[in-house]
Short mmCIF file of C-alpha atoms in Angstrom, two decimals:
data_model
loop_
_atom_site.label_atom_id
_atom_site.label_comp_id
_atom_site.label_asym_id
_atom_site.label_seq_id
_atom_site.Cartn_x
_atom_site.Cartn_y
_atom_site.Cartn_z
CA MET A 1 96.60 99.37 84.68
CA ASP A 2 96.11 97.77 88.10
CA PHE A 3 99.89 97.35 88.24
CA LEU A 4 100.04 101.14 88.68
CA GLY A 5 98.07 100.79 91.90
CA TYR A 6 100.34 98.00 93.12
CA VAL A 7 103.51 100.01 92.37
CA ALA A 8 101.96 103.08 94.04
CA GLY A 9 100.99 101.04 97.12
CA PHE A 10 104.42 99.38 97.26
CA LEU A 11 106.21 102.75 97.15
CA THR A 12 104.04 104.53 99.75
CA THR A 13 104.41 101.48 102.03
CA ILE A 14 108.15 100.92 101.64
CA ALA A 15 108.76 104.69 101.88
CA PHE A 16 108.72 104.51 105.68
CA LEU A 17 111.55 101.95 105.84
CA PRO A 18 114.42 104.48 105.36
CA GLN A 19 112.89 106.56 108.18
CA VAL A 20 112.72 103.49 110.44
CA VAL A 21 116.38 102.68 109.71
CA LYS A 22 117.42 106.30 110.30
CA ALA A 23 115.48 106.62 113.57
CA ILE A 24 116.96 103.37 114.94
CA LYS A 25 120.51 103.92 113.62
CA TYR A 26 120.97 107.51 114.82
CA GLY A 27 118.55 107.41 117.77
CA SER A 28 117.57 111.03 117.10
CA THR A 29 113.98 111.92 116.25
CA LYS A 30 113.88 115.55 117.41
CA ASP A 31 112.84 116.93 114.00
CA ILE A 32 110.11 114.32 113.53
CA SER A 33 106.56 115.40 114.38
CA LEU A 34 104.91 113.37 117.16
CA GLY A 35 101.49 114.57 116.00
CA MET A 36 102.14 113.28 112.49
CA TYR A 37 102.86 109.74 113.65
CA ILE A 38 99.96 109.66 116.12
CA LEU A 39 97.52 110.76 113.38
CA LEU A 40 99.16 108.44 110.87
CA CYS A 41 99.05 105.33 113.07
CA THR A 42 95.42 106.06 113.98
CA GLY A 43 94.48 106.58 110.32
CA ILE A 44 96.32 103.44 109.16
CA THR A 45 94.55 101.41 111.86
CA LEU A 46 91.21 102.66 110.50
CA TRP A 47 92.36 101.77 106.94
CA ILE A 48 92.99 98.20 108.15
CA ALA A 49 89.55 98.06 109.79
CA TYR A 50 88.02 99.40 106.57
CA GLY A 51 89.99 96.78 104.58
CA PHE A 52 88.53 94.01 106.76
CA TRP A 53 85.05 95.42 106.23
CA LEU A 54 85.64 95.55 102.47
CA GLY A 55 87.28 92.12 102.48
CA ALA A 56 90.12 93.78 100.56
CA VAL A 57 93.30 91.85 101.36
CA PRO A 58 95.65 94.33 99.55
CA VAL A 59 94.33 97.19 101.71
CA ILE A 60 94.86 95.11 104.87
CA LEU A 61 98.35 93.94 103.87
CA ALA A 62 99.73 97.27 102.60
CA ASN A 63 98.42 99.15 105.63
CA GLY A 64 99.51 96.37 107.99
CA VAL A 65 103.12 96.71 106.84
CA THR A 66 102.92 100.53 106.93
CA LEU A 67 101.53 100.37 110.48
CA VAL A 68 104.53 98.32 111.61
CA PHE A 69 106.96 100.86 110.08
CA ALA A 70 105.07 103.96 111.29
CA GLY A 71 104.61 102.30 114.70
CA ILE A 72 108.37 101.81 115.08
CA VAL A 73 109.00 105.49 114.20
CA LEU A 74 106.31 106.52 116.73
CA PHE A 75 107.90 104.30 119.39
CA CYS A 76 111.35 105.83 118.72
CA LYS A 77 109.87 109.34 118.85
CA ILE A 78 108.12 108.69 122.19
CA ARG A 79 111.27 107.09 123.62
CA ASN A 80 113.79 109.66 122.33
CA GLY A 81 111.67 112.81 122.18
CA MET B 1 80.68 101.81 106.72
CA ASP B 2 82.16 103.98 103.95
CA PHE B 3 82.51 106.75 106.52
CA LEU B 4 85.31 104.62 108.03
CA GLY B 5 87.24 104.94 104.77
CA TYR B 6 86.67 108.70 104.68
CA VAL B 7 87.84 109.14 108.27
CA ALA B 8 90.88 106.91 107.59
CA GLY B 9 91.73 108.88 104.45
CA PHE B 10 91.25 112.20 106.23
CA LEU B 11 93.58 111.18 109.07
CA THR B 12 96.38 109.76 106.89
CA THR B 13 96.19 112.89 104.71
CA ILE B 14 96.05 115.50 107.47
CA ALA B 15 98.75 113.61 109.43
CA PHE B 16 101.49 115.31 107.40
CA LEU B 17 100.34 118.82 108.36
CA PRO B 18 102.01 118.86 111.83
CA GLN B 19 105.26 117.75 110.14
CA VAL B 20 104.96 120.55 107.57
CA VAL B 21 104.40 123.12 110.35
CA LYS B 22 107.32 121.74 112.38
CA ALA B 23 109.71 121.67 109.40
CA ILE B 24 108.85 125.27 108.44
CA LYS B 25 108.71 126.65 112.00
CA TYR B 26 111.99 125.18 113.27
CA GLY B 27 113.81 124.91 109.94
CA SER B 28 115.51 121.71 111.08
CA THR B 29 114.94 118.48 109.19
CA LYS B 30 118.14 116.60 110.07
CA ASP B 31 116.31 113.59 111.58
CA ILE B 32 113.89 113.31 108.66
CA SER B 33 114.74 110.69 106.03
CA LEU B 34 115.27 112.10 102.52
CA GLY B 35 114.71 108.63 101.05
CA MET B 36 111.32 108.39 102.74
CA TYR B 37 110.01 111.61 101.21
CA ILE B 38 111.43 110.82 97.75
CA LEU B 39 109.73 107.39 97.76
CA LEU B 40 106.57 108.86 99.27
CA CYS B 41 106.21 111.70 96.75
CA THR B 42 106.86 109.27 93.88
CA GLY B 43 104.32 106.78 95.24
CA ILE B 44 101.69 109.46 95.87
CA THR B 45 102.14 110.77 92.31
CA LEU B 46 101.46 107.24 91.03
CA TRP B 47 98.36 107.04 93.30
CA ILE B 48 97.07 110.23 91.65
CA ALA B 49 97.73 108.79 88.18
CA TYR B 50 95.95 105.57 89.23
CA GLY B 51 93.06 107.66 90.59
CA PHE B 52 92.71 109.43 87.22
CA TRP B 53 92.73 106.04 85.47
CA LEU B 54 90.05 104.75 87.88
CA GLY B 55 88.10 107.99 87.62
CA ALA B 56 88.12 107.96 91.43
CA VAL B 57 87.90 111.57 92.60
CA PRO B 58 88.47 110.75 96.34
CA VAL B 59 91.76 108.99 95.46
CA ILE B 60 92.88 112.00 93.39
CA LEU B 61 91.85 114.57 96.02
CA ALA B 62 93.25 112.79 99.11
CA ASN B 63 96.55 112.04 97.41
CA GLY B 64 96.69 115.51 95.85
CA VAL B 65 96.54 117.14 99.29
CA THR B 66 99.04 114.61 100.72
CA LEU B 67 101.42 115.34 97.82
CA VAL B 68 101.37 119.06 98.64
CA PHE B 69 102.20 118.37 102.31
CA ALA B 70 104.84 115.68 101.60
CA GLY B 71 106.27 117.88 98.83
CA ILE B 72 106.76 120.79 101.25
CA VAL B 73 108.56 118.50 103.75
CA LEU B 74 110.75 117.16 100.88
CA PHE B 75 111.54 120.73 99.79
CA CYS B 76 112.50 121.71 103.37
CA LYS B 77 114.66 118.57 103.69
CA ILE B 78 116.51 119.28 100.41
CA ARG B 79 117.00 122.94 101.37
CA ASN B 80 118.02 122.37 105.02
CA GLY B 81 119.64 118.94 104.85
#
């Protein structure tokens, strides 16, 4: 049943990609919450640190990719308001 | 160092709350990606199922709360466009 965890992790990671595309394509991020992406990027960074401490490569990788996506949305939000 | 995991989980869970408040307060979700919240809610549901399979209460609880928040944003997005 570990595959369930991999599918779950894949979906919650890749989920941010459509938001990245939308934020870049339309350049409008007014309705997106700045607080959400600040908290999220901080939390994901801590997940990565925790993954290193655990020595859990899947935790590091999944959160690493999510941090890139969430970081791009945060950048767009700060730039565009 | 487990506290690091708890703090990380708390932040990535609570992160969605400002987005919920914003979506309800302003009623505008135009810049939010529908695809993101569909993928996210699906993925989180699988995390909860995986948590039940693992017997891991923290996984079930953290993802349960996140599903409520992400579900409200998805509902607002479907209703408001």
